[in-house]
mmCIF file of C-alpha atoms in Angstrom:
data_model
loop_
_atom_site.group_PDB
_atom_site.id
_atom_site.type_symbol
_atom_site.label_atom_id
_atom_site.label_comp_id
_atom_site.label_asym_id
_atom_site.label_seq_id
_atom_site.Cartn_x
_atom_site.Cartn_y
_atom_site.Cartn_z
ATOM 1 C CA GLU A 1 11.728 41.163 -22.133
ATOM 2 C CA VAL A 2 11.514 42.203 -18.937
ATOM 3 C CA GLY A 3 13.601 45.667 -17.765
ATOM 4 C CA PRO A 4 13.314 47.785 -14.619
ATOM 5 C CA GLU A 5 10.870 49.951 -16.035
ATOM 6 C CA VAL A 6 8.464 46.194 -13.707
ATOM 7 C CA GLY A 7 9.488 48.350 -10.269
ATOM 8 C CA GLY A 8 6.496 51.025 -11.082
ATOM 9 C CA LEU A 9 3.928 48.190 -11.378
ATOM 10 C CA ARG A 10 3.665 49.066 -7.183
ATOM 11 C CA SER A 11 -0.330 47.727 -7.172
ATOM 12 C CA LEU A 12 0.383 44.773 -9.008
ATOM 13 C CA THR A 13 -0.806 41.741 -7.477
ATOM 14 C CA ASP A 14 -0.641 38.885 -9.806
ATOM 15 C CA LEU A 15 2.949 38.907 -12.559
ATOM 16 C CA ASP A 16 1.820 35.712 -15.488
ATOM 17 C CA MET A 17 4.130 36.400 -19.092
ATOM 18 C CA SER A 18 4.176 32.546 -19.195
ATOM 19 C CA TYR A 19 4.663 31.327 -23.047
ATOM 20 C CA ASN A 20 6.439 34.085 -24.030
ATOM 21 C CA ASN A 21 9.772 33.865 -25.900
ATOM 22 C CA LEU A 22 12.292 36.176 -23.813
ATOM 23 C CA GLY A 23 14.809 35.639 -25.674
ATOM 24 C CA GLY A 24 16.815 34.338 -22.333
ATOM 25 C CA THR A 25 16.470 37.493 -20.180
ATOM 26 C CA THR A 26 17.223 37.737 -16.873
ATOM 27 C CA LEU A 27 14.868 38.859 -13.985
ATOM 28 C CA PRO A 28 15.193 41.826 -12.983
ATOM 29 C CA SER A 29 16.271 43.061 -9.265
ATOM 30 C CA GLU A 30 13.506 45.242 -9.668
ATOM 31 C CA LEU A 31 10.750 42.848 -9.392
ATOM 32 C CA GLY A 32 11.760 43.283 -5.113
ATOM 33 C CA LEU A 33 9.699 46.464 -5.557
ATOM 34 C CA LEU A 34 6.438 45.059 -6.327
ATOM 35 C CA SER A 35 6.081 43.829 -2.457
ATOM 36 C CA ASN A 36 1.529 43.480 -3.226
ATOM 37 C CA LEU A 37 2.351 40.656 -5.081
ATOM 38 C CA GLU A 38 0.682 37.503 -4.127
ATOM 39 C CA PHE A 39 1.478 35.544 -7.810
ATOM 40 C CA ILE A 40 4.143 34.757 -10.539
ATOM 41 C CA ARG A 41 4.250 32.846 -12.902
ATOM 42 C CA CYS A 42 6.649 32.861 -15.617
ATOM 43 C CA ASP A 43 6.370 29.261 -16.693
ATOM 44 C CA GLU A 44 8.625 28.712 -20.726
ATOM 45 C CA CYS A 45 9.437 31.769 -21.202
ATOM 46 C CA GLN A 46 13.331 31.050 -22.358
ATOM 47 C CA LEU A 47 14.159 33.008 -18.753
ATOM 48 C CA THR A 48 18.054 33.123 -17.593
ATOM 49 C CA GLY A 49 20.824 34.029 -15.042
ATOM 50 C CA ALA A 50 19.839 34.158 -11.140
ATOM 51 C CA LEU A 51 16.759 34.297 -9.318
ATOM 52 C CA PRO A 52 17.485 37.769 -7.739
ATOM 53 C CA THR A 53 17.988 38.031 -4.565
ATOM 54 C CA GLU A 54 15.742 40.685 -4.666
ATOM 55 C CA ILE A 55 12.880 38.075 -4.742
ATOM 56 C CA GLY A 56 12.647 37.963 -0.780
ATOM 57 C CA GLU A 57 11.238 41.183 -0.597
ATOM 58 C CA CYS A 58 7.974 40.233 -2.710
ATOM 59 C CA THR A 59 6.483 38.974 1.118
ATOM 60 C CA LYS A 60 2.700 38.479 0.162
ATOM 61 C CA LEU A 61 3.993 35.938 -2.516
ATOM 62 C CA GLU A 62 1.463 32.879 -1.944
ATOM 63 C CA SER A 63 2.500 31.381 -5.029
ATOM 64 C CA LEU A 64 5.428 31.014 -7.825
ATOM 65 C CA SER A 65 6.801 29.558 -10.895
ATOM 66 C CA PHE A 66 9.762 29.718 -13.146
ATOM 67 C CA GLU A 67 9.530 25.779 -14.622
ATOM 68 C CA THR A 68 10.784 24.825 -18.071
ATOM 69 C CA ASN A 69 12.897 27.914 -18.480
ATOM 70 C CA SER A 70 17.043 27.891 -18.489
ATOM 71 C CA ILE A 71 17.435 29.889 -14.631
ATOM 72 C CA GLY A 72 21.541 29.259 -13.710
ATOM 73 C CA GLY A 73 22.696 29.627 -10.001
ATOM 74 C CA THR A 74 21.652 29.027 -6.739
ATOM 75 C CA ILE A 75 17.955 29.561 -5.679
ATOM 76 C CA PRO A 76 18.969 33.145 -2.874
ATOM 77 C CA THR A 77 19.122 32.235 0.908
ATOM 78 C CA GLU A 78 16.479 35.391 0.170
ATOM 79 C CA ILE A 79 13.122 33.137 -1.200
ATOM 80 C CA GLY A 80 13.099 32.014 2.906
ATOM 81 C CA GLN A 81 11.738 34.920 3.463
ATOM 82 C CA LEU A 82 8.510 34.102 2.222
ATOM 83 C CA THR A 83 6.742 32.820 4.051
ATOM 84 C CA SER A 84 3.384 33.114 3.041
ATOM 85 C CA LEU A 85 4.752 30.952 0.550
ATOM 86 C CA GLN A 86 2.380 27.958 -0.734
ATOM 87 C CA HIS A 87 3.009 26.488 -4.114
ATOM 88 C CA LEU A 88 6.737 26.762 -5.444
ATOM 89 C CA ASN A 89 7.639 25.301 -9.172
ATOM 90 C CA LEU A 90 10.843 25.979 -10.135
ATOM 91 C CA ASN A 91 11.376 22.411 -12.170
ATOM 92 C CA THR A 92 13.509 22.152 -15.081
ATOM 93 C CA ASN A 93 16.099 24.579 -15.031
ATOM 94 C CA ASP A 94 19.966 24.746 -15.096
ATOM 95 C CA LEU A 95 19.992 25.396 -11.194
ATOM 96 C CA GLU A 96 23.616 24.364 -9.613
ATOM 97 C CA PRO A 97 23.931 21.897 -8.385
ATOM 98 C CA GLY A 98 24.374 20.968 -4.632
ATOM 99 C CA ALA A 99 22.096 19.922 -1.927
ATOM 100 C CA ILE A 100 18.719 21.298 -1.513
ATOM 101 C CA PRO A 101 19.362 24.362 -0.362
ATOM 102 C CA SER A 102 18.581 24.805 3.028
ATOM 103 C CA ALA A 103 16.564 27.876 2.842
ATOM 104 C CA LEU A 104 13.501 26.467 1.186
ATOM 105 C CA PHE A 105 12.877 24.896 3.879
ATOM 106 C CA ARG A 106 11.669 28.187 6.451
ATOM 107 C CA LEU A 107 8.902 28.204 3.799
ATOM 108 C CA THR A 108 6.131 26.709 6.224
ATOM 109 C CA GLN A 109 3.333 26.577 4.475
ATOM 110 C CA LEU A 110 4.263 25.185 1.285
ATOM 111 C CA THR A 111 1.708 22.856 0.432
ATOM 112 C CA THR A 112 3.285 21.660 -3.138
ATOM 113 C CA LEU A 113 7.308 21.867 -4.124
ATOM 114 C CA ASN A 114 8.061 20.985 -7.971
ATOM 115 C CA ILE A 115 11.815 20.874 -7.874
ATOM 116 C CA TYR A 116 12.432 17.978 -10.065
ATOM 117 C CA SER A 117 15.135 18.151 -13.187
ATOM 118 C CA ASN A 118 17.900 19.941 -12.005
ATOM 119 C CA SER A 119 21.058 19.290 -10.656
ATOM 120 C CA PHE A 120 20.317 18.894 -7.445
ATOM 121 C CA ARG A 121 21.892 15.969 -4.641
ATOM 122 C CA GLY A 122 22.553 14.749 -1.482
ATOM 123 C CA PRO A 123 19.318 13.980 1.392
ATOM 124 C CA ALA A 124 16.972 12.875 -0.855
ATOM 125 C CA PHE A 125 14.223 13.618 3.380
ATOM 126 C CA PRO A 126 16.878 16.348 4.678
ATOM 127 C CA ASN A 127 15.874 16.776 8.112
ATOM 128 C CA ASP A 128 14.672 20.272 7.893
ATOM 129 C CA LEU A 129 12.453 19.047 5.146
ATOM 130 C CA LEU A 130 10.277 16.229 7.761
ATOM 131 C CA SER A 131 11.023 18.225 10.531
ATOM 132 C CA ASN A 132 9.057 21.983 8.981
ATOM 133 C CA LEU A 133 7.392 21.712 5.843
ATOM 134 C CA THR A 134 4.663 19.843 7.497
ATOM 135 C CA ASN A 135 1.449 21.443 5.099
ATOM 136 C CA LEU A 136 3.305 19.065 2.154
ATOM 137 C CA GLN A 137 0.973 17.719 -0.314
ATOM 138 C CA ARG A 138 2.540 17.606 -3.628
ATOM 139 C CA ILE A 139 5.940 17.055 -4.357
ATOM 140 C CA ASN A 140 8.298 16.352 -6.788
ATOM 141 C CA PHE A 141 11.895 15.305 -7.035
ATOM 142 C CA SER A 142 11.963 12.982 -10.108
ATOM 143 C CA ALA A 143 14.731 13.059 -12.406
ATOM 144 C CA MET A 144 18.438 14.688 -10.075
ATOM 145 C CA SER A 145 20.472 13.216 -7.999
ATOM 146 C CA LEU A 146 19.195 12.563 -4.617
ATOM 147 C CA SER A 147 19.868 9.407 -2.236
ATOM 148 C CA GLY A 148 19.875 8.222 1.109
ATOM 149 C CA THR A 149 16.437 6.416 1.846
ATOM 150 C CA ILE A 150 13.024 6.213 2.213
ATOM 151 C CA PRO A 151 12.501 7.733 6.037
ATOM 152 C CA THR A 152 9.916 5.459 7.904
ATOM 153 C CA THR A 153 8.557 7.173 10.605
ATOM 154 C CA GLU A 154 8.802 10.330 9.925
ATOM 155 C CA LEU A 155 7.033 9.844 6.786
ATOM 156 C CA SER A 156 3.323 10.108 9.676
ATOM 157 C CA VAL A 157 3.741 14.216 9.466
ATOM 158 C CA TRP A 158 2.550 13.764 5.920
ATOM 159 C CA ALA A 159 -0.422 11.668 6.598
ATOM 160 C CA PRO A 160 -2.913 14.023 6.672
ATOM 161 C CA TRP A 161 -2.642 16.299 3.404
ATOM 162 C CA LEU A 162 0.470 14.416 1.458
ATOM 163 C CA THR A 163 -0.967 13.246 -2.345
ATOM 164 C CA ARG A 164 1.662 13.327 -4.966
ATOM 165 C CA LEU A 165 5.184 11.675 -4.019
ATOM 166 C CA GLN A 166 7.210 11.480 -7.306
ATOM 167 C CA LEU A 167 11.025 10.965 -6.514
ATOM 168 C CA GLY A 168 11.888 8.892 -9.825
ATOM 169 C CA ARG A 169 14.806 8.941 -11.413
ATOM 170 C CA ASN A 170 17.342 9.134 -8.671
ATOM 171 C CA ASN A 171 18.964 7.348 -6.734
ATOM 172 C CA ILE A 172 17.716 6.670 -3.317
ATOM 173 C CA SER A 173 18.750 3.192 -2.160
ATOM 174 C CA GLY A 174 16.614 1.288 0.727
ATOM 175 C CA THR A 175 13.355 -0.614 0.758
ATOM 176 C CA ILE A 176 10.298 1.042 1.209
ATOM 177 C CA PRO A 177 9.322 0.541 4.936
ATOM 178 C CA THR A 178 5.716 -0.589 5.803
ATOM 179 C CA GLU A 179 4.633 3.438 7.026
ATOM 180 C CA ILE A 180 4.163 4.449 3.112
ATOM 181 C CA GLY A 181 0.390 2.951 4.205
ATOM 182 C CA THR A 182 0.034 5.875 6.598
ATOM 183 C CA LEU A 183 0.122 8.046 3.598
ATOM 184 C CA THR A 184 -4.148 7.266 2.674
ATOM 185 C CA ARG A 185 -4.389 10.040 0.982
ATOM 186 C CA LEU A 186 -1.667 9.648 -1.728
ATOM 187 C CA GLN A 187 -3.320 9.493 -5.099
ATOM 188 C CA VAL A 188 0.131 9.504 -7.509
ATOM 189 C CA LEU A 189 3.535 7.486 -6.250
ATOM 190 C CA VAL A 190 6.651 7.183 -8.355
ATOM 191 C CA LEU A 191 9.664 5.483 -7.413
ATOM 192 C CA GLU A 192 10.868 3.925 -10.006
ATOM 193 C CA ARG A 193 14.595 4.256 -12.041
ATOM 194 C CA ASN A 194 16.245 4.116 -8.260
ATOM 195 C CA SER A 195 18.182 1.577 -6.042
ATOM 196 C CA LEU A 196 14.800 0.176 -3.971
ATOM 197 C CA SER A 197 15.089 -3.149 -2.674
ATOM 198 C CA GLY A 198 13.712 -5.556 -0.566
ATOM 199 C CA SER A 199 10.280 -6.968 -0.499
ATOM 200 C CA LEU A 200 7.005 -4.945 -1.531
ATOM 201 C CA PRO A 201 5.368 -4.010 1.900
ATOM 202 C CA SER A 202 1.254 -5.265 1.909
ATOM 203 C CA GLU A 203 0.691 -1.388 3.258
ATOM 204 C CA LEU A 204 0.700 -0.593 0.062
ATOM 205 C CA GLY A 205 -2.623 -1.948 -0.423
ATOM 206 C CA GLU A 206 -3.805 0.244 2.144
ATOM 207 C CA LEU A 207 -3.779 3.215 -0.270
ATOM 208 C CA SER A 208 -6.561 3.097 -1.430
ATOM 209 C CA ASP A 209 -6.737 6.220 -3.928
ATOM 210 C CA LEU A 210 -3.898 6.152 -5.784
ATOM 211 C CA GLY A 211 -4.584 6.313 -9.290
ATOM 212 C CA THR A 212 -0.409 6.419 -10.526
ATOM 213 C CA LEU A 213 2.156 3.841 -9.064
ATOM 214 C CA HIS A 214 5.677 3.497 -10.904
ATOM 215 C CA LEU A 215 8.268 1.278 -9.428
ATOM 216 C CA GLY A 216 9.988 -0.063 -12.641
ATOM 217 C CA SER A 217 13.879 0.246 -12.879
ATOM 218 C CA ASN A 218 14.270 -0.498 -9.253
ATOM 219 C CA ARG A 219 16.879 -3.871 -10.435
ATOM 220 C CA ARG A 220 16.948 -4.984 -6.850
ATOM 221 C CA LEU A 221 12.737 -4.837 -6.043
ATOM 222 C CA ASN A 222 11.291 -7.770 -5.967
ATOM 223 C CA LEU A 223 8.456 -6.620 -8.408
ATOM 224 C CA ARG A 224 7.024 -10.180 -8.830
ATOM 225 C CA ASP A 225 6.761 -11.111 -5.569
ATOM 226 C CA VAL A 226 3.179 -8.941 -4.707
ATOM 227 C CA PRO A 227 1.255 -8.907 -1.769
ATOM 228 C CA PRO A 228 -2.123 -9.878 -2.189
ATOM 229 C CA GLU A 229 -3.442 -6.736 -0.171
ATOM 230 C CA LEU A 230 -2.103 -4.915 -3.218
ATOM 231 C CA GLU A 231 -3.227 -7.728 -5.710
ATOM 232 C CA SER A 232 -6.082 -6.396 -4.553
ATOM 233 C CA LEU A 233 -5.596 -2.510 -5.059
ATOM 234 C CA LEU A 234 -4.799 -2.871 -7.905
ATOM 235 C CA ARG A 235 -6.890 -4.894 -8.869
ATOM 236 C CA ALA A 236 -9.006 -3.226 -7.657
ATOM 237 C CA ASN A 237 -8.048 0.768 -9.204
ATOM 238 C CA LEU A 238 -7.158 -1.065 -12.501
ATOM 239 C CA ALA A 239 -10.400 -0.770 -13.613
ATOM 240 C CA THR A 240 -10.745 2.424 -13.353
ATOM 241 C CA GLU A 241 -9.745 4.197 -16.467
ATOM 242 C CA ASP A 242 -7.678 6.347 -14.205
ATOM 243 C CA PHE A 243 -5.161 4.456 -12.862
ATOM 244 C CA LEU A 244 -1.799 3.670 -14.341
ATOM 245 C CA TYR A 245 0.673 0.962 -13.096
ATOM 246 C CA ARG A 246 3.798 -0.051 -14.260
ATOM 247 C CA PRO A 247 5.613 -2.667 -12.590
ATOM 248 C CA GLN A 248 8.737 -2.215 -14.855
ATOM 249 C CA ASP A 249 9.416 -0.201 -17.871
ATOM 250 C CA GLU A 250 6.003 -0.997 -20.203
ATOM 251 C CA ILE A 251 3.044 0.823 -19.225
ATOM 252 C CA LEU A 252 0.124 -2.051 -18.527
ATOM 253 C CA PRO A 253 -3.035 -0.020 -19.864
ATOM 254 C CA PRO A 254 -6.201 0.326 -17.975
ATOM 255 C CA THR A 255 -8.778 -1.001 -18.519
ATOM 256 C CA ARG A 256 -12.120 0.831 -18.864
ATOM 257 C CA LYS A 257 -15.460 0.242 -17.170
ATOM 258 C CA ARG A 258 -17.849 -1.557 -19.048
#
């Protein structure tokens, strides 16, 4: 159990309680008294209840992770006060259905935003996500009910940094834009199980660092006609041990270099 006594640890900078069975514990409001905290990690702890609004008082936080718990309710608007936050992991919880909370778009220093396996719905790419969170390197919005289309020219704001874009198992429609080729640092691109349509853009072949590409189960996406540029990339990268290409539901095992 995490009791109110935790509020007495005023000099604490790192708090990691991951993989402990806290038996349905709710985070206490006294957590907000730990104004020197820079790192909180409580993954797989069986936490319940809602995130306390007082967490917004921990303004020195750089990393916040509560993944794989049973946290419910809404993400408090006060989380937008954590302007030093760089890493946020809230995936695999029971957060209340609704649009991606706008408070997250005030976290302009974020490099990691993982909120997958919750019940968020609405646009996958709200305007403020693209205009405010320009430092993102890793995005995982998979396994929710997000909709809309993949933006075009706006994608370029992430070009210098983005390495992981995971949007699988949503309701995203439209085509894969040619501007995807501007994300030249991409290593992981997951778009499987959406409602994408059209042809594969040849610009996918410009993603020379790509190590994982999942496109399966988009019924109207033409996966039969692979552009020569992408085919060349697949030939080159399938020869490495860490490349995973999933054009359909099956996984093609990578070929080991000889």
